[in-house]
Coordinates of C-alpha atoms and ligand atoms in Angstrom, one line a residue:
X56 CA -44.3 -102.3 -23.0
X57 CA -47.3 -102.5 -20.5
X58 CA -49.6 -99.6 -21.1
X59 CA -50.4 -97.1 -18.3
X60 CA -53.9 -97.4 -17.2
X61 CA -55.6 -94.1 -18.1
X62 CA -58.9 -92.7 -17.0
X63 CA -60.7 -89.4 -18.2
X64 CA -59.5 -86.2 -16.3
X65 CA -62.4 -84.8 -14.1
X66 CA -62.5 -81.0 -15.1
X67 CA -65.0 -78.4 -15.7
X68 CA -64.5 -75.1 -17.3
X69 CA -65.4 -72.1 -15.2
X70 CA -66.4 -68.5 -16.3
X71 CA -63.2 -66.2 -16.3
X72 CA -64.9 -64.0 -13.6
X73 CA -65.2 -66.9 -11.3
X74 CA -61.7 -68.0 -12.0
X75 CA -60.3 -64.4 -10.9
X76 CA -62.8 -64.2 -8.0
X77 CA -61.6 -67.7 -6.7
X78 CA -58.0 -66.7 -7.0
X79 CA -58.3 -63.4 -5.3
X80 CA -60.3 -64.9 -2.4
X81 CA -57.8 -67.5 -1.9
X82 CA -55.1 -64.9 -2.0
X83 CA -56.8 -62.7 0.5
X84 CA -57.3 -65.6 2.8
X85 CA -53.7 -66.9 2.5
X86 CA -52.4 -63.4 3.2
X87 CA -54.2 -63.7 6.6
X88 CA -52.2 -66.8 7.4
X89 CA -49.4 -66.3 10.1
X90 CA -47.1 -68.6 11.8
X91 CA -47.4 -68.1 15.5
X92 CA -45.4 -69.6 18.4
X93 CA -48.2 -69.1 20.9
X94 CA -50.7 -71.9 21.1
X95 CA -53.7 -72.5 23.3
X96 CA -54.0 -75.8 25.0
X97 CA -57.7 -76.0 23.8
X98 CA -58.4 -79.5 22.5
X99 CA -58.9 -80.0 18.7
X100 CA -60.8 -82.9 17.5
X101 CA -58.7 -85.7 15.9
X102 CA -60.8 -85.7 12.6
X103 CA -59.6 -82.2 11.9
X104 CA -56.1 -83.3 11.9
X105 CA -56.9 -86.3 9.8
X106 CA -58.5 -84.2 7.2
X107 CA -55.5 -81.9 7.1
X108 CA -53.3 -85.0 6.6
X109 CA -55.6 -86.2 3.7
X110 CA -55.4 -82.8 2.1
X111 CA -51.5 -83.1 2.3
X112 CA -51.9 -86.5 0.8
X113 CA -53.3 -85.0 -2.5
X114 CA -49.9 -83.5 -3.2
X115 CA -48.2 -84.5 -6.4
X116 CA -45.2 -86.6 -5.7
X117 CA -42.2 -88.1 -7.6
X118 CA -43.4 -91.1 -9.5
X119 CA -46.4 -91.0 -7.5
X120 CA -44.6 -92.8 -4.7
X121 CA -46.2 -90.5 -2.0
X122 CA -43.0 -90.7 0.0
X123 CA -44.5 -89.4 3.2
X124 CA -45.5 -90.5 6.6
X125 CA -47.4 -88.2 8.9
X126 CA -47.2 -89.0 12.7
X127 CA -49.8 -87.1 14.7
X128 CA -49.4 -87.0 18.5
X129 CA -51.8 -85.7 21.1
X130 CA -50.4 -87.9 24.0
X131 CA -49.1 -85.5 26.6
X132 CA -46.3 -87.7 27.7
X133 CA -45.0 -88.2 24.1
X134 CA -45.3 -84.4 23.6
X135 CA -43.3 -83.8 26.6
X136 CA -40.5 -86.2 25.6
X137 CA -40.5 -84.7 22.1
X138 CA -40.2 -81.2 23.7
X139 CA -37.4 -82.2 26.0
X140 CA -35.4 -83.8 23.2
X141 CA -36.0 -80.9 20.8
X142 CA -35.1 -78.4 23.5
X143 CA -31.9 -80.2 24.3
X144 CA -30.8 -80.1 20.5
X145 CA -31.9 -76.6 20.1
X146 CA -30.0 -75.4 23.2
X147 CA -26.9 -76.7 21.5
X148 CA -27.9 -75.2 18.1
X149 CA -28.5 -71.8 19.6
X150 CA -25.5 -71.8 21.9
X151 CA -22.8 -73.6 19.9
X152 CA -23.9 -74.5 16.3
X153 CA -25.4 -71.5 14.8
X154 CA -23.2 -69.2 12.8
X155 CA -23.5 -65.4 13.1
X156 CA -25.1 -65.0 9.7
X157 CA -27.8 -67.4 10.7
X158 CA -28.4 -65.6 14.0
X159 CA -28.6 -62.3 12.2
X160 CA -31.8 -63.5 10.1
X161 CA -33.5 -65.3 13.1
X162 CA -33.1 -62.2 15.4
X163 CA -36.1 -60.3 14.2
X164 CA -38.3 -63.5 14.6
X165 CA -37.4 -63.7 18.2
X166 CA -36.9 -67.6 18.2
X167 CA -34.9 -69.3 20.8
X168 CA -34.4 -72.8 22.2
X169 CA -37.5 -72.9 24.4
X170 CA -40.4 -74.6 22.7
X171 CA -43.6 -74.4 24.7
X172 CA -45.6 -74.9 21.5
X173 CA -44.5 -78.6 21.6
X174 CA -46.5 -79.2 24.8
X175 CA -49.1 -76.5 24.5
X176 CA -50.6 -77.3 21.1
X177 CA -53.1 -80.1 21.3
X178 CA -51.5 -81.9 18.4
X179 CA -47.9 -82.2 17.1
X180 CA -47.7 -83.5 13.7
X181 CA -44.2 -84.9 12.4
X182 CA -43.6 -85.2 8.7
X183 CA -41.3 -88.1 7.9
X184 CA -39.7 -88.4 4.4
X185 CA -39.4 -91.9 3.0
X186 CA -36.1 -92.1 1.4
X187 CA -36.3 -95.7 0.2
X188 CA -39.2 -98.2 -0.6
X189 CA -39.5 -101.9 -1.0
X190 CA -40.2 -103.1 -4.6
X191 CA -42.9 -105.8 -5.2
X192 CA -39.9 -108.4 -5.5
X193 CA -38.8 -107.4 -2.1
X194 CA -35.6 -105.4 -3.2
X195 CA -34.8 -101.9 -1.7
X196 CA -35.0 -98.9 -4.2
X197 CA -34.9 -95.2 -3.8
X198 CA -37.8 -92.9 -3.8
X199 CA -37.6 -89.9 -6.2
X200 CA -37.7 -86.0 -5.5
X201 CA -39.0 -87.0 -2.0
X202 CA -37.7 -83.6 -0.6
X203 CA -39.7 -81.8 -3.1
X204 CA -42.8 -84.0 -2.6
X205 CA -42.8 -83.6 1.0
X206 CA -42.4 -79.8 0.7
X207 CA -45.4 -79.6 -1.6
X208 CA -47.4 -81.8 0.8
X209 CA -46.5 -79.7 3.8
X210 CA -47.7 -76.6 1.9
X211 CA -51.1 -78.2 1.5
X212 CA -51.2 -79.4 5.0
X213 CA -50.5 -75.7 6.2
X214 CA -53.0 -74.4 3.9
X215 CA -55.6 -76.9 5.2
X216 CA -55.0 -76.0 8.8
X217 CA -55.4 -72.4 8.0
X218 CA -58.5 -72.8 6.0
X219 CA -60.1 -74.9 8.9
X220 CA -59.4 -71.9 11.2
X221 CA -56.5 -73.4 13.1
X222 CA -52.7 -72.3 13.3
X223 CA -49.5 -74.2 12.8
X224 CA -45.8 -73.5 13.1
X225 CA -43.2 -75.2 10.9
X226 CA -40.6 -76.1 13.5
X227 CA -37.3 -77.8 12.4
X228 CA -35.4 -78.9 15.5
X229 CA -32.0 -79.8 14.2
X230 CA -30.7 -82.5 14.0
X231 CA -33.9 -84.4 14.0
X232 CA -32.7 -88.0 14.5
X233 CA -34.3 -88.2 17.9
X234 CA -37.8 -88.2 16.3
X235 CA -37.3 -91.4 14.5
X236 CA -36.4 -93.1 17.7
X237 CA -39.2 -91.5 19.8
X238 CA -41.8 -92.2 17.3
X239 CA -40.4 -95.8 16.3
X240 CA -40.2 -94.9 12.6
X241 CA -37.7 -97.1 10.3
X242 CA -34.3 -96.3 9.4
X243 CA -35.2 -95.3 5.9
X244 CA -37.7 -92.5 7.0
X245 CA -36.1 -89.0 8.1
X246 CA -38.2 -86.5 9.9
X247 CA -38.6 -83.4 8.0
X248 CA -40.8 -81.0 9.9
X249 CA -42.6 -80.7 13.2
X250 CA -45.9 -79.0 13.0
X251 CA -47.7 -78.1 16.2
X252 CA -51.4 -77.5 15.4
X253 CA -54.1 -76.0 17.4
X254 CA -55.8 -72.7 18.3
X255 CA -53.8 -69.7 18.9
X256 CA -53.3 -68.6 22.6
X257 CA -55.3 -65.6 23.7
X258 CA -53.0 -62.6 23.1
X259 CA -51.0 -64.8 20.6
X260 CA -48.2 -62.7 18.9
X261 CA -46.4 -62.7 15.5
X262 CA -43.4 -60.9 14.2
X263 CA -44.3 -57.6 12.2
X264 CA -43.3 -59.0 8.9
X265 CA -44.2 -58.0 5.4
X266 CA -44.4 -60.2 2.4
X267 CA -42.5 -59.6 -0.8
X268 CA -44.5 -58.0 -3.6
X269 CA -45.3 -59.9 -6.8
X270 CA -42.6 -57.9 -8.7
X271 CA -40.0 -59.1 -6.1
X272 CA -40.9 -62.6 -6.4
X273 CA -41.9 -63.2 -10.1
X274 CA -40.2 -62.7 -13.5
X275 CA -42.7 -62.8 -16.4
X276 CA -41.8 -63.3 -20.2
X277 CA -45.1 -62.4 -21.8
Ligands
IYR714 N1 -34.5 -74.9 14.3 C1 -34.4 -73.7 15.1 C2 -34.0 -72.5 14.4 C3 -34.7 -71.8 13.5 C4 -34.2 -71.9 12.2 C5 -34.9 -71.2 11.2 I1 -34.2 -71.1 9.4 C6 -36.2 -70.6 11.5 O1 -36.8 -69.9 10.5 C7 -36.6 -70.6 12.7 C8 -35.9 -71.3 13.7 C9 -35.7 -73.4 15.8 O2 -36.8 -74.1 15.4 O3 -36.0 -72.6 16.7

């Protein structure tokens, strides 16, 4: 059997009070993160988006296959095409495809088929999941846990955007097949999330939501 190539873990112990302080500071910061649908058109330099994508790329992934492709779009014509196609799908979703139980939970969020964030935000980032890979012998093979891997990576991307002082929105136009065509991605990649990134618009609003408390989301066996 070939042996895996191992290197020492880089890790330094921290004093317990630093561990608590770091955790609490991050929690306080993340509690401030909100998803808004109201973006300013103010430009954002490309390197900030690239850094957020690099942060996402640190995610653990199934068999370390890193089964993601991040497509970042600032080109206004392409953003307009994405918006037109997304709105066409979303109109059908909201008018015809969405069952009443789904409408019920979206109602307090105030979402609809009009998606100005896709043209207002200076960047639209589309996360594609790679469903298959090519082996070194040229054969096609699956990727593993690609949904989970991309979900974790998306979380890191959202955190990075927030920590840099920008806002993003996890938009899921459905179905998303049009993105593969518009962005010229291969058949083995599926669009998973559309993430407009930018500054919030002046007067940007968010729904008045509360987050579940620890006791409502965690079960501890001590
Ligand atoms: N994809 C639609 C509908 C939608 C669905 C869920 I679940 C949301 O949390 C928000 C919206 C849209 O993007 O409007």
